[in-house]
């Protein structure tokens, strides 16, 4: 059954990209928190939370792998490379003659090395490459325990627990395997697979909640919706008041303390829960309507290109005050991203859907 469009999710993308751009312009310093929101979203939606049960079994077929990679390739690469070409010949951000350092256009294009803020894109791309294999592992796990004749609720609970186990295992192991590290900004760091896995786990928790929802009273649903709405609002407020700039004024011990970088796993769990709640809220819910307003939705839709462009543009306005840099860079990257979304991303995505269908 197809899920109706939930623009509140785009609103959360708006919130995340705005936190990141604010941080890079010298405000709030909550860029790490914004990145964690995007990590949670990537993991959550790669598990197709609105499709039928057992979608994972399709990945036993090479054809499904091919469909997955084609969709991701079309969604990411054209817009990404267009922005990189503009950054090279329009902004002198990359060097097309460099083939060894993180300044290299070629190495950044193929995510072998990454410069400045593009470390995040490198993490996302490698996750998207790995994700089908993770889904295949989940499918194998479901096949393995399928002999137990579990109900849909029990099966999803088992998968939710299994993915959380993978979160713990990857968090413990991947930072200890330098051979799997990614190269960014002159140093290496592990693929933060555990953060994406948190989002994947909550896609199954969404299924669990939907199954439980069928057997509870309307009063209970309304009460849970109220608590969920309050939680989302609290998360939005905390994303601002927990910033280093505000916390350090309250207590000097928080100087240099950035919650998104200090507690990435906790923040990603909180973000994943907020994503799940927004998916469950009714269309008339005030929080869902607020997060899904037209402005937030517009910016959320083009947030990918905004992320790519904003930092490159920012380097050319260093003579302005921090406030003016934010306004100029935000509006410029927004205008350019709208054009890329309307004339590159969407047409290619629509053509790909037609081809695959």
Short mmCIF file of C-alpha atoms in Angstrom, two decimals:
data_model
loop_
_atom_site.label_atom_id
_atom_site.label_comp_id
_atom_site.label_asym_id
_atom_site.label_seq_id
_atom_site.Cartn_x
_atom_site.Cartn_y
_atom_site.Cartn_z
CA UNK A 1 0.00 0.00 0.00
CA UNK A 2 1.45 3.36 -1.02
CA UNK A 3 2.02 5.92 1.72
CA UNK A 4 0.66 9.40 1.08
CA UNK A 5 3.27 12.15 0.88
CA UNK A 6 4.42 13.26 4.31
CA UNK A 7 5.99 16.68 3.92
CA UNK A 8 6.92 16.77 7.61
CA UNK A 9 9.90 14.57 6.72
CA UNK A 10 11.05 17.24 4.26
CA UNK A 11 10.56 19.73 7.07
CA UNK A 12 13.02 17.77 9.18
CA UNK A 13 15.48 17.84 6.28
CA UNK A 14 15.05 21.63 6.24
CA UNK A 15 15.83 21.74 9.96
CA UNK A 16 18.96 19.61 9.53
CA UNK A 17 20.40 21.54 6.58
CA UNK A 18 19.70 24.85 8.30
CA UNK A 19 21.56 23.72 11.43
CA UNK A 20 24.52 22.69 9.27
CA UNK A 21 24.69 25.95 7.32
CA UNK A 22 24.26 27.99 10.51
CA UNK A 23 27.12 26.05 12.07
CA UNK A 24 29.46 26.62 9.13
CA UNK A 25 28.63 30.33 9.25
CA UNK A 26 29.52 30.53 12.94
CA UNK A 27 26.12 30.14 14.64
CA UNK A 28 24.99 27.46 17.15
CA UNK A 29 27.70 24.96 16.11
CA UNK A 30 25.13 22.18 15.71
CA UNK A 31 26.35 20.90 12.36
CA UNK A 32 27.16 17.50 13.87
CA UNK A 33 23.58 17.22 15.08
CA UNK A 34 22.29 18.06 11.61
CA UNK A 35 24.53 15.39 10.08
CA UNK A 36 23.18 12.81 12.54
CA UNK A 37 19.62 13.62 11.46
CA UNK A 38 20.59 12.93 7.85
CA UNK A 39 22.35 9.68 8.81
CA UNK A 40 19.21 8.49 10.60
CA UNK A 41 17.02 9.42 7.62
CA UNK A 42 19.24 7.59 5.14
CA UNK A 43 19.12 4.38 7.15
CA UNK A 44 15.40 4.71 7.85
CA UNK A 45 14.24 5.15 4.26
CA UNK A 46 16.61 2.65 2.70
CA UNK A 47 14.54 0.01 4.54
CA UNK A 48 11.40 1.05 2.66
CA UNK A 49 9.23 1.41 5.80
CA UNK A 50 6.03 1.94 3.80
CA UNK A 51 6.29 -1.11 1.56
CA UNK A 52 4.91 -4.57 2.12
CA UNK A 53 6.42 -7.02 4.59
CA UNK A 54 9.38 -9.13 3.46
CA UNK A 55 10.61 -6.64 0.83
CA UNK A 56 14.10 -7.80 1.86
CA UNK A 57 13.66 -11.13 0.09
CA UNK A 58 13.75 -9.30 -3.24
CA UNK A 59 17.45 -8.69 -2.63
CA UNK A 60 18.15 -12.38 -3.13
CA UNK A 61 17.77 -11.45 -6.82
CA UNK A 62 20.60 -9.60 -8.63
CA UNK A 63 17.90 -7.69 -10.50
CA UNK A 64 16.78 -5.97 -7.29
CA UNK A 65 20.39 -4.99 -6.57
CA UNK A 66 20.56 -3.44 -10.04
CA UNK A 67 17.30 -1.51 -9.58
CA UNK A 68 18.52 -0.21 -6.23
CA UNK A 69 21.87 1.02 -7.57
CA UNK A 70 20.32 2.61 -10.67
CA UNK A 71 17.90 4.63 -8.51
CA UNK A 72 20.65 5.75 -6.14
CA UNK A 73 23.02 6.57 -8.97
CA UNK A 74 20.45 8.77 -10.73
CA UNK A 75 19.37 10.40 -7.47
CA UNK A 76 22.87 11.40 -6.37
CA UNK A 77 25.52 11.50 -9.10
CA UNK A 78 24.17 14.02 -11.69
CA UNK A 79 23.42 16.75 -9.13
CA UNK A 80 26.61 15.97 -7.21
CA UNK A 81 28.89 16.13 -10.23
CA UNK A 82 27.17 19.24 -11.58
CA UNK A 83 27.87 21.01 -8.27
CA UNK A 84 31.46 19.75 -8.29
CA UNK A 85 32.06 20.99 -11.84
CA UNK A 86 30.68 24.40 -10.87
CA UNK A 87 32.86 24.38 -7.74
CA UNK A 88 35.93 23.60 -9.85
CA UNK A 89 35.58 26.07 -12.72
CA UNK A 90 33.32 28.63 -11.03
CA UNK A 91 34.61 28.73 -7.47
CA UNK A 92 38.11 27.21 -7.68
CA UNK A 93 37.20 24.80 -4.87
CA UNK A 94 38.72 21.72 -6.58
CA UNK A 95 41.72 21.30 -8.85
CA UNK A 96 41.05 19.17 -11.95
CA UNK A 97 44.83 18.76 -12.45
CA UNK A 98 45.34 17.25 -8.98
CA UNK A 99 45.17 13.45 -8.81
CA UNK A 100 46.50 12.78 -5.31
CA UNK A 101 45.14 15.11 -2.60
CA UNK A 102 41.71 15.90 -1.23
CA UNK A 103 41.68 18.95 -3.54
CA UNK A 104 41.38 16.61 -6.51
CA UNK A 105 38.18 16.91 -8.52
CA UNK A 106 38.50 13.34 -9.78
CA UNK A 107 39.07 11.79 -6.35
CA UNK A 108 36.13 13.71 -4.89
CA UNK A 109 33.90 12.76 -7.82
CA UNK A 110 34.45 9.08 -7.07
CA UNK A 111 34.47 9.58 -3.26
CA UNK A 112 37.98 8.17 -2.86
CA UNK A 113 38.98 11.26 -0.93
CA UNK A 114 36.83 14.13 0.29
CA UNK A 115 37.42 17.79 1.01
CA UNK A 116 35.96 19.79 3.88
CA UNK A 117 32.20 19.21 4.33
CA UNK A 118 32.12 16.49 1.66
CA UNK A 119 33.28 13.92 4.22
CA UNK A 120 29.56 13.58 4.98
CA UNK A 121 28.70 12.83 1.35
CA UNK A 122 31.48 10.24 1.26
CA UNK A 123 29.94 8.52 4.30
CA UNK A 124 26.49 8.57 2.67
CA UNK A 125 27.73 7.16 -0.64
CA UNK A 126 29.65 4.29 0.95
CA UNK A 127 26.62 3.47 3.08
CA UNK A 128 24.40 3.35 -0.02
CA UNK A 129 26.88 0.97 -1.62
CA UNK A 130 26.86 -1.27 1.47
CA UNK A 131 23.12 -0.98 2.29
CA UNK A 132 21.81 -3.74 -0.05
CA UNK A 133 24.21 -6.20 1.55
CA UNK A 134 22.94 -5.21 5.00
CA UNK A 135 19.38 -5.74 3.78
CA UNK A 136 20.48 -9.11 2.42
CA UNK A 137 21.82 -10.02 5.88
CA UNK A 138 18.45 -9.02 7.36
CA UNK A 139 16.69 -11.18 4.78
CA UNK A 140 18.92 -14.14 5.67
CA UNK A 141 18.19 -13.57 9.36
CA UNK A 142 14.44 -13.56 8.68
CA UNK A 143 14.77 -16.77 6.69
CA UNK A 144 16.74 -18.33 9.51
CA UNK A 145 14.15 -17.59 12.19
CA UNK A 146 11.24 -18.11 9.81
CA UNK A 147 11.04 -21.75 10.91
CA UNK A 148 9.82 -20.53 14.29
CA UNK A 149 6.48 -19.51 12.71
CA UNK A 150 6.56 -16.05 14.22
CA UNK A 151 3.77 -13.54 13.76
CA UNK A 152 4.46 -10.32 11.81
CA UNK A 153 4.79 -8.46 15.11
CA UNK A 154 7.24 -10.97 16.55
CA UNK A 155 9.29 -11.05 13.34
CA UNK A 156 9.65 -7.28 13.25
CA UNK A 157 10.59 -7.23 16.94
CA UNK A 158 13.27 -9.83 16.24
CA UNK A 159 14.64 -7.81 13.30
CA UNK A 160 14.59 -4.61 15.37
CA UNK A 161 16.62 -6.34 18.09
CA UNK A 162 18.97 -7.87 15.50
CA UNK A 163 19.75 -4.50 13.86
CA UNK A 164 20.38 -2.92 17.25
CA UNK A 165 22.85 -5.74 17.88
CA UNK A 166 24.52 -4.81 14.59
CA UNK A 167 24.68 -1.19 15.80
CA UNK A 168 26.66 -2.34 18.85
CA UNK A 169 28.90 -4.72 16.89
CA UNK A 170 29.80 -2.22 14.14
CA UNK A 171 30.35 0.54 16.72
CA UNK A 172 32.84 -1.70 18.51
CA UNK A 173 34.59 -3.23 15.49
CA UNK A 174 34.75 -0.76 12.58
CA UNK A 175 36.85 1.90 14.41
CA UNK A 176 39.45 -0.86 15.01
CA UNK A 177 39.84 -1.85 11.34
CA UNK A 178 41.99 0.83 9.64
CA UNK A 179 41.84 -1.07 6.33
CA UNK A 180 38.17 -0.03 6.04
CA UNK A 181 38.72 3.63 6.91
CA UNK A 182 37.71 6.46 4.58
CA UNK A 183 40.08 9.30 3.65
CA UNK A 184 38.79 12.80 4.31
CA UNK A 185 40.45 16.15 4.99
CA UNK A 186 43.95 14.76 5.28
CA UNK A 187 43.12 11.95 7.70
CA UNK A 188 41.23 8.67 7.87
CA UNK A 189 38.11 7.72 9.81
CA UNK A 190 35.76 4.72 9.86
CA UNK A 191 32.50 4.41 7.98
CA UNK A 192 29.93 5.33 10.63
CA UNK A 193 27.73 2.42 9.65
CA UNK A 194 26.31 2.14 13.16
CA UNK A 195 24.57 5.51 12.80
CA UNK A 196 22.86 4.46 9.57
CA UNK A 197 21.88 1.17 11.20
CA UNK A 198 20.04 3.11 13.92
CA UNK A 199 17.79 4.57 11.23
CA UNK A 200 17.30 1.12 9.70
CA UNK A 201 16.24 -0.28 13.07
CA UNK A 202 13.56 2.38 13.48
CA UNK A 203 12.06 1.52 10.08
CA UNK A 204 11.17 -1.83 11.64
CA UNK A 205 10.01 -0.18 14.86
CA UNK A 206 7.59 1.82 12.69
CA UNK A 207 6.15 -1.45 11.40
CA UNK A 208 5.87 -2.72 14.97
CA UNK A 209 4.00 0.38 16.13
CA UNK A 210 1.60 0.15 13.17
CA UNK A 211 0.81 -3.48 14.02
CA UNK A 212 0.24 -2.64 17.69
CA UNK A 213 -1.85 0.39 16.72
CA UNK A 214 -4.42 -1.91 15.12
CA UNK A 215 -5.24 -3.45 18.51
CA UNK A 216 -5.41 -0.39 20.79
CA UNK A 217 -8.22 2.02 21.50
CA UNK A 218 -8.64 5.35 19.73
CA UNK A 219 -8.08 7.11 23.05
CA UNK A 220 -4.68 5.46 23.42
CA UNK A 221 -3.75 6.46 19.86
CA UNK A 222 -4.68 10.09 20.55
CA UNK A 223 -2.68 10.08 23.80
CA UNK A 224 0.39 8.58 22.11
CA UNK A 225 0.07 11.10 19.29
CA UNK A 226 0.08 13.93 21.84
CA UNK A 227 3.18 12.57 23.57
CA UNK A 228 4.88 12.06 20.20
CA UNK A 229 4.10 15.61 19.13
CA UNK A 230 5.56 16.97 22.37
CA UNK A 231 8.68 14.84 21.85
CA UNK A 232 9.26 16.22 18.34
CA UNK A 233 8.82 19.81 19.54
CA UNK A 234 11.23 19.19 22.44
CA UNK A 235 13.80 17.78 20.03
CA UNK A 236 13.55 20.87 17.84
CA UNK A 237 13.94 23.16 20.85
CA UNK A 238 16.83 21.13 22.26
CA UNK A 239 18.62 21.25 18.90
CA UNK A 240 18.95 24.99 19.51
CA UNK A 241 19.32 25.36 23.29
CA UNK A 242 21.87 22.53 23.54
CA UNK A 243 24.25 24.39 21.23
CA UNK A 244 27.71 25.20 22.48
CA UNK A 245 27.10 28.94 22.12
CA UNK A 246 24.11 28.84 24.48
CA UNK A 247 25.31 26.15 26.89
CA UNK A 248 28.72 27.77 27.39
CA UNK A 249 27.02 30.98 28.50
CA UNK A 250 25.06 29.04 31.11
CA UNK A 251 28.09 27.07 32.31
CA UNK A 252 31.67 27.69 31.16
CA UNK A 253 32.39 23.95 31.38
CA UNK A 254 30.45 23.50 28.14
CA UNK A 255 32.88 25.67 26.18
CA UNK A 256 33.96 23.65 23.17
CA UNK A 257 31.29 21.03 23.84
CA UNK A 258 29.33 20.04 20.74
CA UNK A 259 26.57 17.58 21.53
CA UNK A 260 26.31 16.24 17.97
CA UNK A 261 29.97 15.23 17.96
CA UNK A 262 30.16 14.20 21.62
CA UNK A 263 27.09 11.91 21.58
CA UNK A 264 26.42 10.94 17.95
CA UNK A 265 24.77 7.59 18.75
CA UNK A 266 22.36 9.09 21.29
CA UNK A 267 21.50 11.97 18.96
CA UNK A 268 20.90 9.59 16.05
CA UNK A 269 18.58 7.44 18.16
CA UNK A 270 16.66 10.56 19.17
CA UNK A 271 16.49 11.73 15.54
CA UNK A 272 15.32 8.30 14.34
CA UNK A 273 12.53 8.31 16.93
CA UNK A 274 11.46 11.78 15.78
CA UNK A 275 11.41 10.58 12.14
CA UNK A 276 9.26 7.59 13.09
CA UNK A 277 6.83 9.78 15.05
CA UNK A 278 6.46 12.21 12.14
CA UNK A 279 5.60 9.23 9.93
CA UNK A 280 2.87 8.19 12.36
CA UNK A 281 1.22 11.54 13.05
CA UNK A 282 -2.09 12.15 11.31
CA UNK A 283 -2.34 14.68 8.48
CA UNK A 284 -4.27 17.10 10.66
CA UNK A 285 -1.74 17.04 13.50
CA UNK A 286 -0.45 20.55 14.22
CA UNK A 287 3.22 19.46 14.50
CA UNK A 288 3.06 17.55 11.23
CA UNK A 289 1.41 20.52 9.53
CA UNK A 290 4.02 22.91 10.93
CA UNK A 291 6.94 20.73 9.85
CA UNK A 292 5.32 20.15 6.46
CA UNK A 293 4.63 23.79 5.59
CA UNK A 294 5.46 24.93 2.07
CA UNK A 295 8.68 26.77 2.91
CA UNK A 296 10.14 23.90 4.96
CA UNK A 297 9.08 21.40 2.28
CA UNK A 298 10.66 23.41 -0.52
CA UNK A 299 13.99 23.71 1.29
CA UNK A 300 13.86 20.08 2.41
CA UNK A 301 13.37 18.96 -1.18
CA UNK A 302 16.54 20.74 -2.33
CA UNK A 303 18.62 20.13 0.81
CA UNK A 304 21.01 17.73 -0.97
CA UNK A 305 22.32 20.35 -3.40
CA UNK A 306 22.24 23.01 -0.69
CA UNK A 307 24.57 20.85 1.38
CA UNK A 308 26.96 20.47 -1.55
CA UNK A 309 27.00 24.15 -2.52
CA UNK A 310 26.81 26.19 0.66
CA UNK A 311 30.34 25.64 1.98
CA UNK A 312 31.91 26.23 -1.43
CA UNK A 313 30.03 29.51 -1.77
CA UNK A 314 30.75 30.58 1.79
CA UNK A 315 34.51 30.75 1.15
CA UNK A 316 33.92 33.65 -1.27
CA UNK A 317 32.12 35.88 1.25
CA UNK A 318 34.58 35.91 4.14
CA UNK A 319 34.71 39.72 4.17
CA UNK A 320 31.07 39.92 5.31
CA UNK A 321 29.80 39.59 8.86
CA UNK A 322 28.72 36.10 9.98
CA UNK A 323 25.05 37.09 9.78
CA UNK A 324 25.38 38.45 6.24
CA UNK A 325 27.39 35.41 5.15
CA UNK A 326 24.57 33.17 6.37
CA UNK A 327 21.85 35.15 4.59
CA UNK A 328 23.76 35.46 1.30
CA UNK A 329 25.01 31.85 1.24
CA UNK A 330 21.65 30.41 2.31
CA UNK A 331 19.69 32.31 -0.35
CA UNK A 332 22.26 31.71 -3.09
CA UNK A 333 22.56 27.99 -2.42
CA UNK A 334 18.76 27.75 -2.15
CA UNK A 335 18.19 29.45 -5.52
CA UNK A 336 20.81 27.33 -7.27
CA UNK A 337 19.52 24.15 -5.64
CA UNK A 338 15.93 24.84 -6.72
CA UNK A 339 17.16 25.10 -10.31
CA UNK A 340 19.14 21.86 -10.01
CA UNK A 341 16.19 20.08 -8.39
CA UNK A 342 13.66 21.21 -11.01
CA UNK A 343 15.80 20.83 -14.12
CA UNK A 344 18.20 17.99 -13.22
CA UNK A 345 17.18 15.88 -10.22
CA UNK A 346 13.41 15.56 -10.71
CA UNK A 347 13.40 14.99 -14.48
CA UNK A 348 16.04 12.26 -14.17
CA UNK A 349 14.28 10.62 -11.21
CA UNK A 350 10.96 10.62 -13.09
CA UNK A 351 12.56 9.17 -16.23
CA UNK A 352 14.23 6.47 -14.15
CA UNK A 353 10.93 5.53 -12.50
CA UNK A 354 9.31 5.22 -15.92
CA UNK A 355 12.18 3.05 -17.15
CA UNK A 356 12.22 0.75 -14.11
CA UNK A 357 8.44 0.36 -14.12
#
